[in-house]
PDB file of C-alpha atoms in Angstrom:
ATOM      1  CA  MET A   1      27.284  -9.130   3.639  1.00 58.00           C
ATOM      2  CA  SER A   2      28.436  -6.508   6.122  1.00 58.00           C
ATOM      3  CA  ALA A   3      32.131  -7.367   6.499  1.00 60.00           C
ATOM      4  CA  GLY A   4      34.214  -5.350   4.063  1.00 91.00           C
ATOM      5  CA  LEU A   5      31.188  -3.712   2.438  1.00 95.00           C
ATOM      6  CA  LEU A   6      31.462  -0.273   0.825  1.00 97.00           C
ATOM      7  CA  ILE A   7      28.254   1.645   0.109  1.00 97.00           C
ATOM      8  CA  VAL A   8      28.680   4.699  -2.091  1.00 98.00           C
ATOM      9  CA  THR A   9      26.067   7.396  -2.663  1.00 98.00           C
ATOM     10  CA  ALA A  10      26.002  10.503  -4.807  1.00 97.00           C
ATOM     11  CA  VAL A  11      25.317  13.134  -2.132  1.00 97.00           C
ATOM     12  CA  PRO A  12      25.802  13.415   1.640  1.00 98.00           C
ATOM     13  CA  ALA A  13      22.040  13.345   2.338  1.00 97.00           C
ATOM     14  CA  GLU A  14      21.824   9.861   0.830  1.00 98.00           C
ATOM     15  CA  ALA A  15      24.841   8.718   2.840  1.00 98.00           C
ATOM     16  CA  GLU A  16      23.243  10.078   6.021  1.00 97.00           C
ATOM     17  CA  ALA A  17      20.032   8.156   5.312  1.00 97.00           C
ATOM     18  CA  VAL A  18      21.978   4.925   4.817  1.00 97.00           C
ATOM     19  CA  ARG A  19      23.997   5.458   7.998  1.00 96.00           C
ATOM     20  CA  ALA A  20      20.812   6.230   9.936  1.00 96.00           C
ATOM     21  CA  GLY A  21      19.387   2.855   8.989  1.00 95.00           C
ATOM     22  CA  LEU A  22      22.450   0.701   9.498  1.00 94.00           C
ATOM     23  CA  THR A  23      22.587  -1.354  12.677  1.00 89.00           C
ATOM     24  CA  ILE A  24      26.112  -2.647  11.973  1.00 83.00           C
ATOM     25  CA  THR A  25      29.400  -0.809  12.205  1.00 80.00           C
ATOM     26  CA  THR A  26      31.521  -2.767   9.728  1.00 86.00           C
ATOM     27  CA  VAL A  27      30.109  -0.980   6.666  1.00 94.00           C
ATOM     28  CA  THR A  28      31.764   2.067   5.094  1.00 95.00           C
ATOM     29  CA  VAL A  29      29.347   4.643   3.651  1.00 97.00           C
ATOM     30  CA  ALA A  30      30.698   7.478   1.517  1.00 97.00           C
ATOM     31  CA  PRO A  31      29.289  10.088  -0.883  1.00 98.00           C
ATOM     32  CA  VAL A  32      31.377  10.201  -4.062  1.00 97.00           C
ATOM     33  CA  GLY A  33      29.630  12.791  -6.237  1.00 96.00           C
ATOM     34  CA  VAL A  34      26.869  13.153  -8.785  1.00 97.00           C
ATOM     35  CA  GLY A  35      27.061  11.529 -12.207  1.00 96.00           C
ATOM     36  CA  PRO A  36      28.895   8.494 -13.593  1.00 96.00           C
ATOM     37  CA  ALA A  37      32.311  10.165 -13.896  1.00 95.00           C
ATOM     38  CA  ALA A  38      32.427  11.390 -10.294  1.00 97.00           C
ATOM     39  CA  ALA A  39      31.000   8.087  -9.077  1.00 97.00           C
ATOM     40  CA  ALA A  40      33.603   6.042 -10.954  1.00 97.00           C
ATOM     41  CA  ALA A  41      36.509   8.225  -9.852  1.00 98.00           C
ATOM     42  CA  GLY A  42      35.410   8.417  -6.223  1.00 98.00           C
ATOM     43  CA  THR A  43      34.704   4.704  -5.948  1.00 98.00           C
ATOM     44  CA  ALA A  44      37.971   3.764  -7.640  1.00 98.00           C
ATOM     45  CA  ARG A  45      39.878   5.949  -5.170  1.00 97.00           C
ATOM     46  CA  LEU A  46      38.197   4.361  -2.149  1.00 97.00           C
ATOM     47  CA  LEU A  47      38.779   0.838  -3.467  1.00 97.00           C
ATOM     48  CA  ALA A  48      42.431   1.573  -4.256  1.00 96.00           C
ATOM     49  CA  LEU A  49      43.105   3.144  -0.852  1.00 95.00           C
ATOM     50  CA  ALA A  50      41.564   0.184   0.946  1.00 94.00           C
ATOM     51  CA  GLU A  51      43.586  -2.304  -1.101  1.00 94.00           C
ATOM     52  CA  ALA A  52      46.797  -0.353  -0.572  1.00 93.00           C
ATOM     53  CA  GLY A  53      46.090  -0.326   3.157  1.00 92.00           C
ATOM     54  CA  GLY A  54      45.858  -4.099   3.240  1.00 93.00           C
ATOM     55  CA  ASN A  55      42.124  -4.170   4.027  1.00 92.00           C
ATOM     56  CA  PRO A  56      40.354  -4.348   0.656  1.00 95.00           C
ATOM     57  CA  TYR A  57      36.615  -4.099   0.349  1.00 96.00           C
ATOM     58  CA  GLN A  58      34.800  -7.332  -0.397  1.00 95.00           C
ATOM     59  CA  ALA A  59      31.835  -5.738  -2.181  1.00 96.00           C
ATOM     60  CA  VAL A  60      30.489  -2.340  -3.226  1.00 98.00           C
ATOM     61  CA  ILE A  61      26.890  -1.140  -3.488  1.00 98.00           C
ATOM     62  CA  SER A  62      25.791   1.980  -5.338  1.00 98.00           C
ATOM     63  CA  ALA A  63      22.870   3.302  -3.297  1.00 98.00           C
ATOM     64  CA  GLY A  64      20.598   6.316  -3.338  1.00 98.00           C
ATOM     65  CA  ILE A  65      17.326   7.685  -4.593  1.00 97.00           C
ATOM     66  CA  GLY A  66      16.232   7.705  -8.220  1.00 96.00           C
ATOM     67  CA  GLY A  67      13.379   7.833 -10.665  1.00 96.00           C
ATOM     68  CA  GLY A  68      11.030   4.938 -11.278  1.00 95.00           C
ATOM     69  CA  PHE A  69       9.518   4.054 -14.634  1.00 95.00           C
ATOM     70  CA  PRO A  70       5.726   4.363 -14.347  1.00 92.00           C
ATOM     71  CA  ASP A  71       3.998   1.006 -13.885  1.00 90.00           C
ATOM     72  CA  ARG A  72       7.363  -0.635 -13.158  1.00 95.00           C
ATOM     73  CA  ALA A  73       8.542   0.871  -9.848  1.00 93.00           C
ATOM     74  CA  ALA A  74       6.216   2.821  -7.564  1.00 93.00           C
ATOM     75  CA  LEU A  75       7.148   5.908  -5.568  1.00 94.00           C
ATOM     76  CA  GLY A  76       8.707   5.127  -2.196  1.00 94.00           C
ATOM     77  CA  THR A  77       9.655   1.555  -3.113  1.00 96.00           C
ATOM     78  CA  ILE A  78      13.033  -0.166  -3.163  1.00 97.00           C
ATOM     79  CA  VAL A  79      14.692  -1.297  -6.388  1.00 98.00           C
ATOM     80  CA  LEU A  80      17.553  -3.764  -6.857  1.00 98.00           C
ATOM     81  CA  ALA A  81      19.391  -3.712 -10.164  1.00 98.00           C
ATOM     82  CA  THR A  82      19.942  -6.856 -12.190  1.00 98.00           C
ATOM     83  CA  ARG A  83      22.213  -4.747 -14.357  1.00 96.00           C
ATOM     84  CA  SER A  84      23.355  -1.131 -14.584  1.00 97.00           C
ATOM     85  CA  ILE A  85      23.139   0.390 -18.050  1.00 95.00           C
ATOM     86  CA  ALA A  86      24.974   3.419 -19.461  1.00 94.00           C
ATOM     87  CA  ALA A  87      21.834   4.524 -21.271  1.00 92.00           C
ATOM     88  CA  ASP A  88      23.231   7.635 -22.969  1.00 88.00           C
ATOM     89  CA  LEU A  89      26.779   6.418 -23.687  1.00 86.00           C
ATOM     90  CA  GLY A  90      26.928   5.881 -27.427  1.00 82.00           C
ATOM     91  CA  ALA A  91      26.082   7.728 -30.623  1.00 85.00           C
ATOM     92  CA  GLU A  92      23.086   9.085 -32.462  1.00 85.00           C
ATOM     93  CA  SER A  93      22.326   7.775 -35.933  1.00 84.00           C
ATOM     94  CA  PRO A  94      19.572   8.125 -38.546  1.00 88.00           C
ATOM     95  CA  ASP A  95      18.276   4.770 -37.328  1.00 82.00           C
ATOM     96  CA  GLY A  96      18.268   5.746 -33.669  1.00 82.00           C
ATOM     97  CA  PHE A  97      20.601   5.529 -30.699  1.00 85.00           C
ATOM     98  CA  LEU A  98      23.629   3.232 -30.965  1.00 81.00           C
ATOM     99  CA  PRO A  99      24.918   1.985 -27.599  1.00 82.00           C
ATOM    100  CA  LEU A 100      28.608   1.542 -26.894  1.00 80.00           C
ATOM    101  CA  ASP A 101      28.405  -2.193 -27.574  1.00 83.00           C
ATOM    102  CA  GLU A 102      27.156  -1.727 -31.127  1.00 80.00           C
ATOM    103  CA  LEU A 103      29.926   0.777 -31.796  1.00 82.00           C
ATOM    104  CA  GLY A 104      32.520  -1.819 -30.796  1.00 80.00           C
ATOM    105  CA  PHE A 105      33.910   0.236 -27.920  1.00 87.00           C
ATOM    106  CA  GLY A 106      33.106  -2.090 -25.034  1.00 82.00           C
ATOM    107  CA  PRO A 107      30.086  -2.955 -22.906  1.00 85.00           C
ATOM    108  CA  SER A 108      27.473  -0.412 -21.919  1.00 90.00           C
ATOM    109  CA  THR A 109      25.988  -2.788 -19.349  1.00 92.00           C
ATOM    110  CA  THR A 110      27.387  -4.247 -16.141  1.00 93.00           C
ATOM    111  CA  SER A 111      25.474  -7.032 -14.416  1.00 96.00           C
ATOM    112  CA  ALA A 112      25.136  -7.117 -10.668  1.00 97.00           C
ATOM    113  CA  ASP A 113      27.143  -9.822  -8.944  1.00 97.00           C
ATOM    114  CA  PRO A 114      24.718 -12.780  -8.769  1.00 97.00           C
ATOM    115  CA  ALA A 115      25.615 -13.825  -5.228  1.00 96.00           C
ATOM    116  CA  LEU A 116      25.480 -10.268  -3.871  1.00 96.00           C
ATOM    117  CA  LEU A 117      22.194  -9.585  -5.643  1.00 97.00           C
ATOM    118  CA  GLU A 118      20.678 -12.766  -4.227  1.00 97.00           C
ATOM    119  CA  ARG A 119      21.696 -11.794  -0.698  1.00 95.00           C
ATOM    120  CA  LEU A 120      20.108  -8.387  -1.193  1.00 96.00           C
ATOM    121  CA  ARG A 121      16.937  -9.999  -2.529  1.00 97.00           C
ATOM    122  CA  GLN A 122      16.745 -12.206   0.532  1.00 96.00           C
ATOM    123  CA  ALA A 123      17.249  -9.204   2.825  1.00 95.00           C
ATOM    124  CA  LEU A 124      14.735  -7.109   0.858  1.00 97.00           C
ATOM    125  CA  PRO A 125      12.116  -9.566  -0.429  1.00 96.00           C
ATOM    126  CA  ARG A 126       9.616  -6.843  -1.357  1.00 95.00           C
ATOM    127  CA  ALA A 127      12.063  -4.952  -3.564  1.00 97.00           C
ATOM    128  CA  THR A 128      11.403  -4.550  -7.266  1.00 97.00           C
ATOM    129  CA  VAL A 129      14.141  -6.218  -9.293  1.00 97.00           C
ATOM    130  CA  GLY A 130      15.151  -5.099 -12.782  1.00 97.00           C
ATOM    131  CA  ALA A 131      17.633  -3.074 -14.774  1.00 97.00           C
ATOM    132  CA  VAL A 132      18.576   0.426 -13.629  1.00 98.00           C
ATOM    133  CA  ILE A 133      19.734   2.872 -16.265  1.00 97.00           C
ATOM    134  CA  THR A 134      22.478   5.422 -15.644  1.00 97.00           C
ATOM    135  CA  CYS A 135      22.064   8.802 -17.349  1.00 93.00           C
ATOM    136  CA  SER A 136      24.303  11.865 -17.294  1.00 91.00           C
ATOM    137  CA  THR A 137      21.188  13.911 -18.054  1.00 88.00           C
ATOM    138  CA  VAL A 138      18.091  12.963 -16.104  1.00 88.00           C
ATOM    139  CA  THR A 139      15.034  12.284 -18.246  1.00 90.00           C
ATOM    140  CA  GLY A 140      12.640  15.251 -18.301  1.00 88.00           C
ATOM    141  CA  THR A 141      10.094  14.642 -21.040  1.00 90.00           C
ATOM    142  CA  THR A 142       7.422  12.080 -21.794  1.00 91.00           C
ATOM    143  CA  GLU A 143       9.014  11.371 -25.163  1.00 89.00           C
ATOM    144  CA  SER A 144      12.427  10.590 -23.662  1.00 90.00           C
ATOM    145  CA  ALA A 145      10.886   8.419 -20.966  1.00 91.00           C
ATOM    146  CA  ARG A 146       8.938   6.409 -23.528  1.00 92.00           C
ATOM    147  CA  ALA A 147      12.007   5.980 -25.733  1.00 90.00           C
ATOM    148  CA  LEU A 148      14.095   4.687 -22.827  1.00 92.00           C
ATOM    149  CA  ALA A 149      11.324   2.378 -21.648  1.00 92.00           C
ATOM    150  CA  ALA A 150      11.049   0.919 -25.144  1.00 91.00           C
ATOM    151  CA  ARG A 151      14.817   0.589 -25.574  1.00 92.00           C
ATOM    152  CA  TYR A 152      15.222  -1.117 -22.203  1.00 94.00           C
ATOM    153  CA  PRO A 153      12.038  -3.089 -21.495  1.00 95.00           C
ATOM    154  CA  ASP A 154      13.557  -4.571 -18.324  1.00 96.00           C
ATOM    155  CA  ALA A 155      14.479  -1.156 -16.878  1.00 96.00           C
ATOM    156  CA  VAL A 156      12.613  -0.244 -13.708  1.00 97.00           C
ATOM    157  CA  ALA A 157      14.496   2.850 -12.564  1.00 97.00           C
ATOM    158  CA  GLU A 158      16.841   5.656 -13.574  1.00 97.00           C
ATOM    159  CA  ALA A 159      19.754   7.176 -11.674  1.00 97.00           C
ATOM    160  CA  MET A 160      23.066   8.872 -12.432  1.00 96.00           C
ATOM    161  CA  GLU A 161      25.830   6.834 -10.783  1.00 97.00           C
ATOM    162  CA  GLY A 162      25.331   3.063 -10.987  1.00 97.00           C
ATOM    163  CA  TYR A 163      27.279   2.358 -14.171  1.00 97.00           C
ATOM    164  CA  GLY A 164      30.194   4.496 -12.958  1.00 97.00           C
ATOM    165  CA  VAL A 165      30.387   2.615  -9.672  1.00 98.00           C
ATOM    166  CA  ALA A 166      30.014  -0.687 -11.518  1.00 97.00           C
ATOM    167  CA  THR A 167      32.930   0.190 -13.810  1.00 96.00           C
ATOM    168  CA  ALA A 168      35.211   0.984 -10.883  1.00 97.00           C
ATOM    169  CA  ALA A 169      34.195  -2.214  -9.100  1.00 97.00           C
ATOM    170  CA  ALA A 170      34.742  -4.344 -12.204  1.00 96.00           C
ATOM    171  CA  GLN A 171      38.233  -2.958 -12.762  1.00 95.00           C
ATOM    172  CA  ALA A 172      39.072  -3.658  -9.116  1.00 96.00           C
ATOM    173  CA  GLY A 173      37.596  -7.157  -9.250  1.00 96.00           C
ATOM    174  CA  VAL A 174      35.078  -6.375  -6.516  1.00 97.00           C
ATOM    175  CA  PRO A 175      31.458  -7.628  -6.545  1.00 97.00           C
ATOM    176  CA  PHE A 176      28.955  -4.877  -7.338  1.00 98.00           C
ATOM    177  CA  ALA A 177      25.250  -4.214  -6.836  1.00 98.00           C
ATOM    178  CA  GLU A 178      22.938  -1.215  -7.111  1.00 98.00           C
ATOM    179  CA  LEU A 179      20.109  -0.271  -4.750  1.00 98.00           C
ATOM    180  CA  ARG A 180      17.695   2.587  -5.363  1.00 98.00           C
ATOM    181  CA  THR A 181      14.612   3.957  -3.668  1.00 98.00           C
ATOM    182  CA  ILE A 182      12.105   5.748  -5.845  1.00 97.00           C
ATOM    183  CA  SER A 183      11.521   9.467  -5.315  1.00 95.00           C
ATOM    184  CA  ASN A 184       9.889  10.450  -8.598  1.00 94.00           C
ATOM    185  CA  PRO A 185       8.494   9.041 -11.833  1.00 93.00           C
ATOM    186  CA  VAL A 186      10.763   9.025 -14.877  1.00 93.00           C
ATOM    187  CA  GLY A 187       9.425  11.667 -17.273  1.00 87.00           C
ATOM    188  CA  PRO A 188       8.411  15.332 -17.037  1.00 85.00           C
ATOM    189  CA  ARG A 189      10.005  17.181 -14.119  1.00 83.00           C
ATOM    190  CA  ASP A 190       6.962  17.704 -11.926  1.00 81.00           C
ATOM    191  CA  ARG A 191       8.392  18.621  -8.520  1.00 81.00           C
ATOM    192  CA  GLY A 192       4.943  18.370  -7.008  1.00 79.00           C
ATOM    193  CA  ALA A 193       4.890  14.655  -7.799  1.00 78.00           C
ATOM    194  CA  TRP A 194       8.236  13.932  -6.126  1.00 86.00           C
ATOM    195  CA  ARG A 195       8.316  12.026  -2.849  1.00 91.00           C
ATOM    196  CA  ILE A 196      11.819  12.741  -1.559  1.00 93.00           C
ATOM    197  CA  THR A 197      10.952  12.166   2.110  1.00 94.00           C
ATOM    198  CA  GLU A 198       9.413   8.775   1.365  1.00 95.00           C
ATOM    199  CA  ALA A 199      12.430   7.800  -0.727  1.00 96.00           C
ATOM    200  CA  PHE A 200      14.844   8.678   2.071  1.00 97.00           C
ATOM    201  CA  ASP A 201      12.683   6.756   4.543  1.00 96.00           C
ATOM    202  CA  ALA A 202      12.813   3.745   2.227  1.00 97.00           C
ATOM    203  CA  LEU A 203      16.587   4.110   1.946  1.00 97.00           C
ATOM    204  CA  ARG A 204      16.910   4.018   5.730  1.00 97.00           C
ATOM    205  CA  CYS A 205      14.675   0.920   5.874  1.00 95.00           C
ATOM    206  CA  ALA A 206      16.710  -0.787   3.176  1.00 96.00           C
ATOM    207  CA  ALA A 207      19.941  -0.090   5.064  1.00 96.00           C
ATOM    208  CA  ALA A 208      18.434  -1.464   8.255  1.00 94.00           C
ATOM    209  CA  ALA A 209      17.847  -4.795   6.501  1.00 92.00           C
ATOM    210  CA  LEU A 210      21.538  -5.200   5.626  1.00 88.00           C
ATOM    211  CA  HIS A 211      23.400  -7.481   8.016  1.00 75.00           C
TER     212      HIS A 211
END
C-alpha cells in the first residue's frame, strides 16, 4: 500500500498527525485546502505533477477528522468510506433535494476502490465502514442531521473534502479511498462535545497501521 501512495488532508494539523503516525517514508502527505473545490484542485495538481515527473502515484487517500452520525460512528473512532457522496451538490425542489444524478448532470457518488478499501480494512479491522458524505457547509442543526441521515442511510460520517479528492483521482485514473477519524457528532455545533485531541490521536494510530 505504501509505495506510490498520496495522502491528502484539508489542513496542516491533519497532515502533521498523519506524518507523526507513519513508520514508512515512501508515502507523500500533503494538505490541499478545506472544501471539495480546494481538495479537488490541490489533489489534481499533485497527481499531474507526479505523472509529469515520471513517478505517478499509485493510489490516493483523503484523510482527516470529521463528524460522525450519532449511533453510527462514535467519537474518537476510525471510519473508512465505502463511497464518498456530494451531499449538497444538486437542486432544491418542492419534493425535496434532487442530487446531481437525478438532474442528469453526472454522478454525485464515487465509490472507494475495492482493492484499496479491502487493504485498509485489513490494516484497520476495528474501523467503522460506510458512506462518508461531503458537504460544503457542515451540518449544524438537528433537523439537517436527521434529513441527511434519512437520505443516506448508509452514511456514517461527514467531512468536506472526500468527493473532491475522489473526483480528481477518478479523472487521473488513480485508485481512491477516504479515511476519517471522528471528532464530533453530526448535528448542532456544540464545541463542548467535540473531541479534537482524540480524533487526532486516532488519525496518528490509523497512519501507523499503514504499511
